[in-house]
GROMACS .gro file of C-alpha atoms in nm:
model
  185
    1MET     CA    1  21.357 -11.396  -7.649
    2GLN     CA    2  21.162 -11.160  -7.451
    3ASP     CA    3  20.832 -11.283  -7.293
    4ASP     CA    4  20.620 -11.058  -7.513
    5ASP     CA    5  20.833 -11.164  -7.831
    6LEU     CA    6  20.762 -11.540  -7.742
    7SER     CA    7  20.399 -11.505  -7.694
    8LEU     CA    8  20.375 -11.329  -8.029
    9PHE     CA    9  20.568 -11.611  -8.199
   10GLN     CA   10  20.351 -11.845  -8.041
   11ALA     CA   11  20.053 -11.659  -8.141
   12GLU     CA   12  20.139 -11.660  -8.502
   13LEU     CA   13  20.226 -12.018  -8.510
   14ARG     CA   14  19.893 -12.113  -8.333
   15GLY     CA   15  19.742 -12.368  -8.575
   16VAL     CA   16  20.046 -12.467  -8.763
   17LYS     CA   17  20.122 -12.859  -8.786
   18PRO     CA   18  20.484 -12.958  -8.752
   19LEU     CA   19  20.625 -13.177  -9.064
   20LYS     CA   20  20.634 -13.536  -9.039
   21HIS     CA   21  20.943 -13.556  -9.275
   22ASP     CA   22  21.238 -13.383  -9.352
   23ARG     CA   23  21.231 -13.396  -9.766
   24ALA     CA   24  21.041 -13.148  -9.984
   25ASP     CA   25  20.813 -13.294 -10.242
   26THR     CA   26  20.952 -13.200 -10.569
   27GLY     CA   27  20.627 -13.351 -10.763
   28LYS     CA   28  20.848 -13.580 -10.937
   29PRO     CA   29  20.722 -13.942 -10.922
   30LYS     CA   30  20.961 -14.219 -10.771
   31THR     CA   31  21.098 -14.459 -11.033
   32ASP     CA   32  20.949 -14.775 -11.026
   33ARG     CA   33  21.242 -15.018 -11.028
   34LYS     CA   34  21.057 -15.328 -11.122
   35GLN     CA   35  20.912 -15.139 -11.428
   36LEU     CA   36  21.255 -14.972 -11.494
   37ASN     CA   37  21.403 -15.311 -11.493
   38THR     CA   38  21.149 -15.492 -11.708
   39LEU     CA   39  21.161 -15.187 -11.997
   40ARG     CA   40  21.548 -15.257 -11.959
   41GLN     CA   41  21.539 -15.627 -12.031
   42ALA     CA   42  21.265 -15.567 -12.314
   43ALA     CA   43  21.495 -15.365 -12.478
   44THR     CA   44  21.743 -15.632 -12.521
   45ILE     CA   45  21.500 -15.891 -12.639
   46SER     CA   46  21.469 -15.926 -13.021
   47GLN     CA   47  21.134 -15.820 -13.169
   48GLY     CA   48  21.130 -16.148 -13.398
   49GLU     CA   49  21.242 -15.978 -13.709
   50ILE     CA   50  21.570 -16.107 -13.859
   51LYS     CA   51  21.811 -15.857 -13.983
   52VAL     CA   52  22.043 -15.923 -14.241
   53ASP     CA   53  22.277 -15.648 -14.152
   54GLY     CA   54  22.575 -15.872 -14.104
   55LEU     CA   55  22.563 -15.761 -13.715
   56SER     CA   56  22.553 -16.043 -13.471
   57ASP     CA   57  22.403 -16.030 -13.110
   58GLN     CA   58  22.501 -16.367 -13.048
   59PHE     CA   59  22.826 -16.288 -12.862
   60VAL     CA   60  22.831 -15.951 -12.711
   61ILE     CA   61  23.167 -15.837 -12.547
   62ASP     CA   62  23.104 -15.693 -12.210
   63VAL     CA   63  23.286 -15.376 -12.118
   64GLY     CA   64  23.279 -15.142 -11.820
   65ALA     CA   65  23.166 -14.791 -11.809
   66GLU     CA   66  23.528 -14.642 -11.808
   67ASP     CA   67  23.693 -14.938 -12.001
   68PRO     CA   68  23.846 -14.743 -12.320
   69LEU     CA   69  23.759 -14.927 -12.630
   70TYR     CA   70  24.026 -14.982 -12.908
   71TRP     CA   71  24.029 -15.222 -13.188
   72ALA     CA   72  24.190 -15.224 -13.562
   73GLY     CA   73  24.122 -15.443 -13.832
   74ASN     CA   74  24.364 -15.646 -14.027
   75GLY     CA   75  24.630 -15.418 -14.230
   76VAL     CA   76  24.533 -15.107 -14.046
   77GLN     CA   77  24.854 -14.907 -14.013
   78GLU     CA   78  24.955 -14.841 -13.640
   79GLY     CA   79  25.010 -14.473 -13.714
   80GLN     CA   80  24.669 -14.414 -13.826
   81MET     CA   81  24.534 -14.565 -13.539
   82ARG     CA   82  24.751 -14.357 -13.306
   83LYS     CA   83  24.643 -14.041 -13.495
   84LEU     CA   84  24.290 -14.172 -13.433
   85LYS     CA   85  24.346 -14.204 -13.078
   86LEU     CA   86  24.496 -13.887 -13.038
   87GLY     CA   87  24.213 -13.703 -13.210
   88GLN     CA   88  24.430 -13.603 -13.488
   89ILE     CA   89  24.206 -13.742 -13.767
   90ALA     CA   90  23.913 -13.491 -13.797
   91PHE     CA   91  23.575 -13.657 -13.771
   92GLU     CA   92  23.309 -13.534 -14.027
   93GLY     CA   93  23.013 -13.681 -13.881
   94SER     CA   94  22.856 -13.762 -13.540
   95LEU     CA   95  22.595 -13.982 -13.390
   96ASP     CA   96  22.440 -14.000 -13.031
   97LEU     CA   97  22.285 -14.320 -12.920
   98HIS     CA   98  22.202 -14.228 -12.558
   99GLY     CA   99  21.835 -14.355 -12.464
  100MET     CA  100  21.789 -14.586 -12.759
  101SER     CA  101  21.702 -14.919 -12.715
  102VAL     CA  102  21.969 -15.216 -12.820
  103GLU     CA  103  21.756 -15.268 -13.137
  104LYS     CA  104  21.688 -14.881 -13.244
  105ALA     CA  105  22.067 -14.821 -13.165
  106ARG     CA  106  22.157 -15.133 -13.418
  107ASP     CA  107  21.943 -14.984 -13.685
  108THR     CA  108  22.068 -14.632 -13.640
  109LEU     CA  109  22.421 -14.715 -13.614
  110TRP     CA  110  22.379 -14.924 -13.942
  111GLU     CA  111  22.213 -14.646 -14.114
  112PHE     CA  112  22.464 -14.393 -14.018
  113LEU     CA  113  22.758 -14.588 -14.126
  114ALA     CA  114  22.602 -14.665 -14.449
  115GLU     CA  115  22.526 -14.286 -14.511
  116ALA     CA  116  22.908 -14.227 -14.427
  117THR     CA  117  23.046 -14.462 -14.657
  118LYS     CA  118  22.797 -14.351 -14.909
  119LEU     CA  119  22.959 -13.971 -14.869
  120GLU     CA  120  23.307 -14.103 -14.857
  121ILE     CA  121  23.357 -13.990 -14.527
  122ARG     CA  122  23.697 -14.108 -14.350
  123CYS     CA  123  23.629 -14.088 -13.988
  124VAL     CA  124  23.325 -14.027 -13.775
  125ARG     CA  125  23.236 -14.002 -13.404
  126VAL     CA  126  22.960 -14.227 -13.231
  127THR     CA  127  22.843 -14.149 -12.887
  128HIS     CA  128  22.713 -14.472 -12.687
  129GLY     CA  129  22.727 -14.329 -12.351
  130LYS     CA  130  22.867 -14.500 -12.040
  131ALA     CA  131  22.556 -14.610 -11.842
  132VAL     CA  132  22.714 -14.632 -11.508
  133HIS     CA  133  22.482 -14.860 -11.321
  134MET     CA  134  22.518 -14.891 -10.924
  135ASP     CA  135  22.424 -15.246 -10.925
  136GLY     CA  136  22.735 -15.318 -11.136
  137ARG     CA  137  22.586 -15.410 -11.450
  138LYS     CA  138  22.767 -15.335 -11.744
  139PRO     CA  139  22.656 -15.061 -12.013
  140MET     CA  140  22.431 -15.245 -12.294
  141ILE     CA  141  22.490 -14.990 -12.544
  142LYS     CA  142  22.856 -14.926 -12.522
  143SER     CA  143  22.891 -15.324 -12.505
  144HIS     CA  144  22.699 -15.389 -12.831
  145VAL     CA  145  22.857 -15.088 -12.999
  146ASN     CA  146  23.212 -15.238 -12.937
  147THR     CA  147  23.094 -15.579 -13.064
  148TRP     CA  148  22.904 -15.435 -13.377
  149LEU     CA  149  23.182 -15.200 -13.515
  150ARG     CA  150  23.414 -15.508 -13.500
  151GLN     CA  151  23.186 -15.690 -13.746
  152HIS     CA  152  23.092 -15.412 -13.970
  153PRO     CA  153  23.261 -15.433 -14.296
  154GLN     CA  154  23.341 -15.065 -14.333
  155VAL     CA  155  23.506 -15.036 -14.034
  156LEU     CA  156  23.886 -15.043 -14.040
  157GLY     CA  157  23.921 -14.952 -13.640
  158PHE     CA  158  23.802 -14.745 -13.364
  159THR     CA  159  23.893 -14.602 -13.018
  160SER     CA  160  23.755 -14.427 -12.760
  161CYS     CA  161  23.763 -14.052 -12.780
  162LEU     CA  162  23.959 -13.777 -12.620
  163ALA     CA  163  23.780 -13.633 -12.304
  164LYS     CA  164  23.645 -13.326 -12.497
  165HIS     CA  165  23.471 -13.548 -12.749
  166GLY     CA  166  23.291 -13.774 -12.499
  167GLY     CA  167  23.589 -13.981 -12.340
  168THR     CA  168  23.510 -14.344 -12.273
  169GLY     CA  169  23.130 -14.270 -12.357
  170ALA     CA  170  23.218 -14.208 -12.733
  171VAL     CA  171  23.441 -14.368 -12.998
  172TYR     CA  172  23.646 -14.225 -13.316
  173ILE     CA  173  23.569 -14.484 -13.612
  174ILE     CA  174  23.804 -14.457 -13.927
  175LEU     CA  175  23.601 -14.599 -14.237
  176LYS     CA  176  23.702 -14.772 -14.531
  177ARG     CA  177  23.663 -14.525 -14.877
  178THR     CA  178  23.587 -14.694 -15.200
  179MET     CA  179  23.710 -14.424 -15.451
  180MET     CA  180  23.465 -14.221 -15.613
  181ASP     CA  181  23.456 -14.215 -16.001
  182GLY     CA  182  23.696 -13.919 -16.116
  183ARG     CA  183  23.833 -13.849 -15.799
  184ASP     CA  184  24.252 -13.826 -15.789
  185GLU     CA  185  24.376 -13.970 -15.490
   0.00000   0.00000   0.00000
């Protein structure tokens, strides 16, 4: 810089205070880790109501965020489960449980499966998410869904979805159908 340019530059910067930090203020408040953990813990605690829906939380099978889910009930044909896993059975309904508490997810899943059964739907998709935690904790909703589906009387089997339908963050579920009156099959 030439002397006159330098003096002009310094004159323009007169009164300017240097920044004390190198981060921009986005206006977004920092997450309170303690409060967040408290809310997560509260989501897993039962509210004292006794549900008579057949889904037990006494023993939950912990699964990892990227673990694929697979379960076939007694008598379910291997070929049907293979087709389900390959996405060859079209799902006719879909449910997203992201962001729900465990209790809310349980109620919503139960109602969804009841409605699908009533409508004689053969295959549905449920997105439970992966909930990847840096501290190594397992995804709660995914673990609970894995446990509940094994207990549900209308579920014949389930498997993690293809990547285009949610991958290990969702499951295809094949349901029992009770033959509707007057239907020829």
